[in-house]
Amino acid sequence: MGRKKAAPVRVVAVLNARLQPLDRGEIEDAFDVAMSEQGFGIRTVGGGTLLEANGEVSQCDIEIEIDEFSDKAVDTVKGVLGAMLAPRGSHLLLPSQNNQRIAFGTHEGLALYLNGTDLPDEVYRTCDSNHVHAECQRLLEGIGHVASHWQGPTETALYMYGRKFEEMRQRVGPFLQAYPLCARCRIEQIA
């Protein structure tokens, strides 16, 4: 009689990333493609987004199922997510291992908050937050990218992740000083 195959084990990748559900879904899809192409018995089975009281995303998680649980499988999950987007402060939660937490992630995060209420009406008529998004994406090429956004009642946020916060801030700084919609914006390190 053959040995009974062990049931898959679930782990949760808690990403210290401010990602809207659709943006998190893109990472889940890319993760599944990478796992399938490599022939690993590892796949996403769900995910969630934690919101602050004001509706802004604070972090997200991805539920992952591993057919053959091992240290190597855990390292594979960390490595693939780390190559995609895993800001400092991310961790794997292993419910089957007494909720053990394994820290991972090296990306740093920059949140750019555009002031949505205190600028002259002319600025809001003639400027576009989509232009800010596109220009930040261009300026961060090779060191980071704009990963998500949030539209609040008084601010619009763009969430950027890359190698180093300071490097990203320096790259986008001249544009933020020159573009009228970026007047009175604020920058916050988020990872």
PDB file of C-alpha atoms in Angstrom:
ATOM      1  CA  MET A   1       0.000   0.000   0.000  1.00  0.00           C
ATOM      2  CA  GLY A   2       1.396   3.445  -0.978  1.00  0.00           C
ATOM      3  CA  ARG A   3       2.020   6.307   1.396  1.00  0.00           C
ATOM      4  CA  LYS A   4      -0.742   8.821   1.680  1.00  0.00           C
ATOM      5  CA  LYS A   5       0.222  12.179   0.227  1.00  0.00           C
ATOM      6  CA  ALA A   6       0.371  14.972   2.812  1.00  0.00           C
ATOM      7  CA  ALA A   7      -2.192  17.744   2.568  1.00  0.00           C
ATOM      8  CA  PRO A   8      -0.929  21.066   1.178  1.00  0.00           C
ATOM      9  CA  VAL A   9       0.263  23.587   3.762  1.00  0.00           C
ATOM     10  CA  ARG A  10      -0.901  27.207   3.722  1.00  0.00           C
ATOM     11  CA  VAL A  11       1.387  30.122   4.466  1.00  0.00           C
ATOM     12  CA  VAL A  12       0.565  33.808   4.429  1.00  0.00           C
ATOM     13  CA  ALA A  13       2.891  36.376   2.889  1.00  0.00           C
ATOM     14  CA  VAL A  14       2.203  39.620   4.751  1.00  0.00           C
ATOM     15  CA  LEU A  15       3.558  42.379   2.536  1.00  0.00           C
ATOM     16  CA  ASN A  16       4.401  45.730   4.075  1.00  0.00           C
ATOM     17  CA  ALA A  17       3.097  47.259   0.858  1.00  0.00           C
ATOM     18  CA  ARG A  18       0.250  49.659   0.247  1.00  0.00           C
ATOM     19  CA  LEU A  19      -1.343  47.908  -2.712  1.00  0.00           C
ATOM     20  CA  GLN A  20      -4.885  48.208  -3.953  1.00  0.00           C
ATOM     21  CA  PRO A  21      -6.536  44.797  -4.468  1.00  0.00           C
ATOM     22  CA  LEU A  22      -6.041  44.934  -8.265  1.00  0.00           C
ATOM     23  CA  ASP A  23      -2.340  45.749  -7.847  1.00  0.00           C
ATOM     24  CA  ARG A  24      -1.954  42.930  -5.313  1.00  0.00           C
ATOM     25  CA  GLY A  25      -3.767  40.672  -7.807  1.00  0.00           C
ATOM     26  CA  GLU A  26      -1.115  41.429 -10.437  1.00  0.00           C
ATOM     27  CA  ILE A  27       1.569  40.197  -8.039  1.00  0.00           C
ATOM     28  CA  GLU A  28      -0.481  37.080  -7.253  1.00  0.00           C
ATOM     29  CA  ASP A  29      -0.874  36.331 -10.971  1.00  0.00           C
ATOM     30  CA  ALA A  30       2.835  36.859 -11.696  1.00  0.00           C
ATOM     31  CA  PHE A  31       3.738  34.674  -8.692  1.00  0.00           C
ATOM     32  CA  ASP A  32       1.491  31.870  -9.963  1.00  0.00           C
ATOM     33  CA  VAL A  33       3.033  32.078 -13.434  1.00  0.00           C
ATOM     34  CA  ALA A  34       6.561  31.898 -11.972  1.00  0.00           C
ATOM     35  CA  MET A  35       5.668  28.906  -9.786  1.00  0.00           C
ATOM     36  CA  SER A  36       3.926  27.094 -12.644  1.00  0.00           C
ATOM     37  CA  GLU A  37       6.806  27.687 -15.079  1.00  0.00           C
ATOM     38  CA  GLN A  38       9.272  26.252 -12.567  1.00  0.00           C
ATOM     39  CA  GLY A  39       7.036  23.257 -11.859  1.00  0.00           C
ATOM     40  CA  PHE A  40       6.725  23.996  -8.152  1.00  0.00           C
ATOM     41  CA  GLY A  41       3.593  22.813  -6.371  1.00  0.00           C
ATOM     42  CA  ILE A  42       3.091  26.307  -4.953  1.00  0.00           C
ATOM     43  CA  ARG A  43       0.184  28.637  -5.767  1.00  0.00           C
ATOM     44  CA  THR A  44      -1.823  31.561  -4.434  1.00  0.00           C
ATOM     45  CA  VAL A  45      -5.221  30.738  -2.986  1.00  0.00           C
ATOM     46  CA  GLY A  46      -6.351  34.118  -1.723  1.00  0.00           C
ATOM     47  CA  GLY A  47      -5.361  37.477  -0.399  1.00  0.00           C
ATOM     48  CA  GLY A  48      -6.524  40.494   1.498  1.00  0.00           C
ATOM     49  CA  THR A  49      -6.000  44.178   2.061  1.00  0.00           C
ATOM     50  CA  LEU A  50      -5.872  45.854   5.474  1.00  0.00           C
ATOM     51  CA  LEU A  51      -7.257  49.396   5.530  1.00  0.00           C
ATOM     52  CA  GLU A  52      -6.726  52.285   7.917  1.00  0.00           C
ATOM     53  CA  ALA A  53      -9.777  54.039   9.401  1.00  0.00           C
ATOM     54  CA  ASN A  54      -9.636  56.631   6.598  1.00  0.00           C
ATOM     55  CA  GLY A  55      -9.717  53.928   3.893  1.00  0.00           C
ATOM     56  CA  GLU A  56      -6.026  54.075   3.022  1.00  0.00           C
ATOM     57  CA  VAL A  57      -4.299  50.726   2.534  1.00  0.00           C
ATOM     58  CA  SER A  58      -1.820  49.884   5.310  1.00  0.00           C
ATOM     59  CA  GLN A  59      -0.648  46.403   4.173  1.00  0.00           C
ATOM     60  CA  CYS A  60      -1.786  43.383   2.239  1.00  0.00           C
ATOM     61  CA  ASP A  61      -1.377  39.645   2.357  1.00  0.00           C
ATOM     62  CA  ILE A  62      -1.278  36.751  -0.062  1.00  0.00           C
ATOM     63  CA  GLU A  63      -2.344  33.263   0.990  1.00  0.00           C
ATOM     64  CA  ILE A  64      -0.134  30.601  -0.559  1.00  0.00           C
ATOM     65  CA  GLU A  65      -0.547  26.841  -0.666  1.00  0.00           C
ATOM     66  CA  ILE A  66       2.536  24.582  -0.767  1.00  0.00           C
ATOM     67  CA  ASP A  67       2.110  20.939  -1.808  1.00  0.00           C
ATOM     68  CA  GLU A  68       5.395  19.745  -0.302  1.00  0.00           C
ATOM     69  CA  PHE A  69       6.230  21.975   2.642  1.00  0.00           C
ATOM     70  CA  SER A  70       9.939  22.368   3.371  1.00  0.00           C
ATOM     71  CA  ASP A  71      12.539  25.014   4.160  1.00  0.00           C
ATOM     72  CA  LYS A  72      13.389  25.038   0.447  1.00  0.00           C
ATOM     73  CA  ALA A  73       9.750  25.762  -0.475  1.00  0.00           C
ATOM     74  CA  VAL A  74       9.637  28.613   2.062  1.00  0.00           C
ATOM     75  CA  ASP A  75      12.899  30.009   0.637  1.00  0.00           C
ATOM     76  CA  THR A  76      11.408  29.784  -2.874  1.00  0.00           C
ATOM     77  CA  VAL A  77       8.340  31.779  -1.834  1.00  0.00           C
ATOM     78  CA  LYS A  78      10.500  34.417  -0.123  1.00  0.00           C
ATOM     79  CA  GLY A  79      12.857  34.618  -3.088  1.00  0.00           C
ATOM     80  CA  VAL A  80      10.181  35.009  -5.754  1.00  0.00           C
ATOM     81  CA  LEU A  81       8.166  37.567  -3.791  1.00  0.00           C
ATOM     82  CA  GLY A  82      11.396  39.338  -2.828  1.00  0.00           C
ATOM     83  CA  ALA A  83      12.288  39.716  -6.499  1.00  0.00           C
ATOM     84  CA  MET A  84       8.821  41.071  -7.303  1.00  0.00           C
ATOM     85  CA  LEU A  85       7.875  43.348  -4.417  1.00  0.00           C
ATOM     86  CA  ALA A  86       8.654  42.693  -0.772  1.00  0.00           C
ATOM     87  CA  PRO A  87       9.279  45.862   1.219  1.00  0.00           C
ATOM     88  CA  ARG A  88      11.222  45.788   4.470  1.00  0.00           C
ATOM     89  CA  GLY A  89       8.869  44.742   7.247  1.00  0.00           C
ATOM     90  CA  SER A  90       7.256  41.951   5.209  1.00  0.00           C
ATOM     91  CA  HIS A  91       7.061  38.452   6.661  1.00  0.00           C
ATOM     92  CA  LEU A  92       5.813  34.951   6.042  1.00  0.00           C
ATOM     93  CA  LEU A  93       3.364  33.649   8.611  1.00  0.00           C
ATOM     94  CA  LEU A  94       3.426  29.871   9.021  1.00  0.00           C
ATOM     95  CA  PRO A  95       0.160  28.863  10.746  1.00  0.00           C
ATOM     96  CA  SER A  96       1.120  25.169  10.654  1.00  0.00           C
ATOM     97  CA  GLN A  97       4.356  25.988  12.504  1.00  0.00           C
ATOM     98  CA  ASN A  98       2.841  27.690  15.589  1.00  0.00           C
ATOM     99  CA  ASN A  99       2.391  30.942  13.635  1.00  0.00           C
ATOM    100  CA  GLN A 100       6.128  31.308  13.155  1.00  0.00           C
ATOM    101  CA  ARG A 101       7.057  34.566  11.399  1.00  0.00           C
ATOM    102  CA  ILE A 102       9.934  34.700   8.951  1.00  0.00           C
ATOM    103  CA  ALA A 103      11.018  38.217   8.007  1.00  0.00           C
ATOM    104  CA  PHE A 104      11.935  38.980   4.423  1.00  0.00           C
ATOM    105  CA  GLY A 105      12.017  41.884   1.999  1.00  0.00           C
ATOM    106  CA  THR A 106      14.521  44.560   1.117  1.00  0.00           C
ATOM    107  CA  HIS A 107      12.596  47.155  -0.881  1.00  0.00           C
ATOM    108  CA  GLU A 108      12.051  50.592   0.599  1.00  0.00           C
ATOM    109  CA  GLY A 109       8.886  52.598   0.088  1.00  0.00           C
ATOM    110  CA  LEU A 110       8.039  56.210  -0.634  1.00  0.00           C
ATOM    111  CA  ALA A 111       4.518  57.598  -0.417  1.00  0.00           C
ATOM    112  CA  LEU A 112       3.842  60.837  -2.271  1.00  0.00           C
ATOM    113  CA  TYR A 113       0.699  62.607  -1.058  1.00  0.00           C
ATOM    114  CA  LEU A 114      -0.672  65.226  -3.462  1.00  0.00           C
ATOM    115  CA  ASN A 115      -2.684  67.987  -1.817  1.00  0.00           C
ATOM    116  CA  GLY A 116      -6.211  67.794  -3.185  1.00  0.00           C
ATOM    117  CA  THR A 117      -7.817  70.823  -1.531  1.00  0.00           C
ATOM    118  CA  ASP A 118      -5.434  73.714  -0.834  1.00  0.00           C
ATOM    119  CA  LEU A 119      -4.009  74.645  -4.237  1.00  0.00           C
ATOM    120  CA  PRO A 120      -5.433  77.296  -6.587  1.00  0.00           C
ATOM    121  CA  ASP A 121      -8.362  76.078  -8.717  1.00  0.00           C
ATOM    122  CA  GLU A 122      -6.292  76.799 -11.841  1.00  0.00           C
ATOM    123  CA  VAL A 123      -3.767  74.126 -10.789  1.00  0.00           C
ATOM    124  CA  TYR A 124      -6.477  71.468 -10.488  1.00  0.00           C
ATOM    125  CA  ARG A 125      -7.914  72.497 -13.883  1.00  0.00           C
ATOM    126  CA  THR A 126      -4.610  72.408 -15.760  1.00  0.00           C
ATOM    127  CA  CYS A 127      -2.637  69.636 -14.045  1.00  0.00           C
ATOM    128  CA  ASP A 128      -3.219  65.906 -13.882  1.00  0.00           C
ATOM    129  CA  SER A 129      -2.263  63.322 -11.258  1.00  0.00           C
ATOM    130  CA  ASN A 130      -1.877  60.780 -14.090  1.00  0.00           C
ATOM    131  CA  HIS A 131       0.996  62.929 -15.384  1.00  0.00           C
ATOM    132  CA  VAL A 132       2.592  62.814 -11.918  1.00  0.00           C
ATOM    133  CA  HIS A 133       2.245  59.013 -11.928  1.00  0.00           C
ATOM    134  CA  ALA A 134       3.771  58.667 -15.409  1.00  0.00           C
ATOM    135  CA  GLU A 135       6.634  61.063 -14.705  1.00  0.00           C
ATOM    136  CA  CYS A 136       7.515  59.396 -11.376  1.00  0.00           C
ATOM    137  CA  GLN A 137       7.458  56.020 -13.120  1.00  0.00           C
ATOM    138  CA  ARG A 138       9.840  57.361 -15.780  1.00  0.00           C
ATOM    139  CA  LEU A 139      12.161  58.996 -13.262  1.00  0.00           C
ATOM    140  CA  LEU A 140      12.396  55.843 -11.135  1.00  0.00           C
ATOM    141  CA  GLU A 141      13.325  53.570 -14.032  1.00  0.00           C
ATOM    142  CA  GLY A 142      16.098  51.222 -12.970  1.00  0.00           C
ATOM    143  CA  ILE A 143      15.765  51.902  -9.237  1.00  0.00           C
ATOM    144  CA  GLY A 144      12.053  51.566  -8.438  1.00  0.00           C
ATOM    145  CA  HIS A 145       8.503  51.967  -9.664  1.00  0.00           C
ATOM    146  CA  VAL A 146       5.058  53.293  -8.781  1.00  0.00           C
ATOM    147  CA  ALA A 147       3.260  50.196  -7.484  1.00  0.00           C
ATOM    148  CA  SER A 148      -0.147  51.549  -6.445  1.00  0.00           C
ATOM    149  CA  HIS A 149      -2.176  54.601  -5.477  1.00  0.00           C
ATOM    150  CA  TRP A 150      -4.970  55.779  -3.205  1.00  0.00           C
ATOM    151  CA  GLN A 151      -7.592  58.495  -3.651  1.00  0.00           C
ATOM    152  CA  GLY A 152      -8.634  59.985  -0.319  1.00  0.00           C
ATOM    153  CA  PRO A 153     -11.013  62.830   0.513  1.00  0.00           C
ATOM    154  CA  THR A 154      -8.246  65.460   0.665  1.00  0.00           C
ATOM    155  CA  GLU A 155      -5.179  63.755  -0.823  1.00  0.00           C
ATOM    156  CA  THR A 156      -4.112  61.419  -3.591  1.00  0.00           C
ATOM    157  CA  ALA A 157      -1.225  59.097  -2.763  1.00  0.00           C
ATOM    158  CA  LEU A 158       1.230  57.351  -5.055  1.00  0.00           C
ATOM    159  CA  TYR A 159       3.127  54.440  -3.510  1.00  0.00           C
ATOM    160  CA  MET A 160       6.615  53.845  -4.880  1.00  0.00           C
ATOM    161  CA  TYR A 161       8.940  50.983  -4.030  1.00  0.00           C
ATOM    162  CA  GLY A 162      12.575  50.492  -4.920  1.00  0.00           C
ATOM    163  CA  ARG A 163      16.116  49.961  -3.723  1.00  0.00           C
ATOM    164  CA  LYS A 164      16.467  52.985  -1.456  1.00  0.00           C
ATOM    165  CA  PHE A 165      14.013  55.620  -0.223  1.00  0.00           C
ATOM    166  CA  GLU A 166      16.553  58.435  -0.418  1.00  0.00           C
ATOM    167  CA  GLU A 167      17.566  57.539  -3.961  1.00  0.00           C
ATOM    168  CA  MET A 168      13.910  57.596  -5.074  1.00  0.00           C
ATOM    169  CA  ARG A 169      13.281  60.893  -3.278  1.00  0.00           C
ATOM    170  CA  GLN A 170      16.245  62.499  -5.008  1.00  0.00           C
ATOM    171  CA  ARG A 171      15.172  61.241  -8.432  1.00  0.00           C
ATOM    172  CA  VAL A 172      11.630  62.617  -8.212  1.00  0.00           C
ATOM    173  CA  GLY A 173      12.531  65.746  -6.194  1.00  0.00           C
ATOM    174  CA  PRO A 174      13.194  68.215  -9.041  1.00  0.00           C
ATOM    175  CA  PHE A 175       9.961  67.234 -10.793  1.00  0.00           C
ATOM    176  CA  LEU A 176       7.960  67.623  -7.569  1.00  0.00           C
ATOM    177  CA  GLN A 177       9.400  71.104  -7.077  1.00  0.00           C
ATOM    178  CA  ALA A 178       8.572  72.147 -10.646  1.00  0.00           C
ATOM    179  CA  TYR A 179       5.112  70.686 -11.317  1.00  0.00           C
ATOM    180  CA  PRO A 180       2.321  72.888  -9.877  1.00  0.00           C
ATOM    181  CA  LEU A 181       0.131  69.970  -8.739  1.00  0.00           C
ATOM    182  CA  CYS A 182       2.969  68.825  -6.470  1.00  0.00           C
ATOM    183  CA  ALA A 183       3.040  72.094  -4.522  1.00  0.00           C
ATOM    184  CA  ARG A 184       2.289  71.436  -0.859  1.00  0.00           C
ATOM    185  CA  CYS A 185       2.712  67.685  -1.354  1.00  0.00           C
ATOM    186  CA  ARG A 186       4.211  65.555   1.347  1.00  0.00           C
ATOM    187  CA  ILE A 187       6.571  62.604   1.200  1.00  0.00           C
ATOM    188  CA  GLU A 188       6.649  59.795   3.732  1.00  0.00           C
ATOM    189  CA  GLN A 189       8.929  56.771   4.018  1.00  0.00           C
ATOM    190  CA  ILE A 190       6.626  53.749   4.248  1.00  0.00           C
ATOM    191  CA  ALA A 191       9.155  50.885   4.244  1.00  0.00           C
TER     192      ALA A 191
END
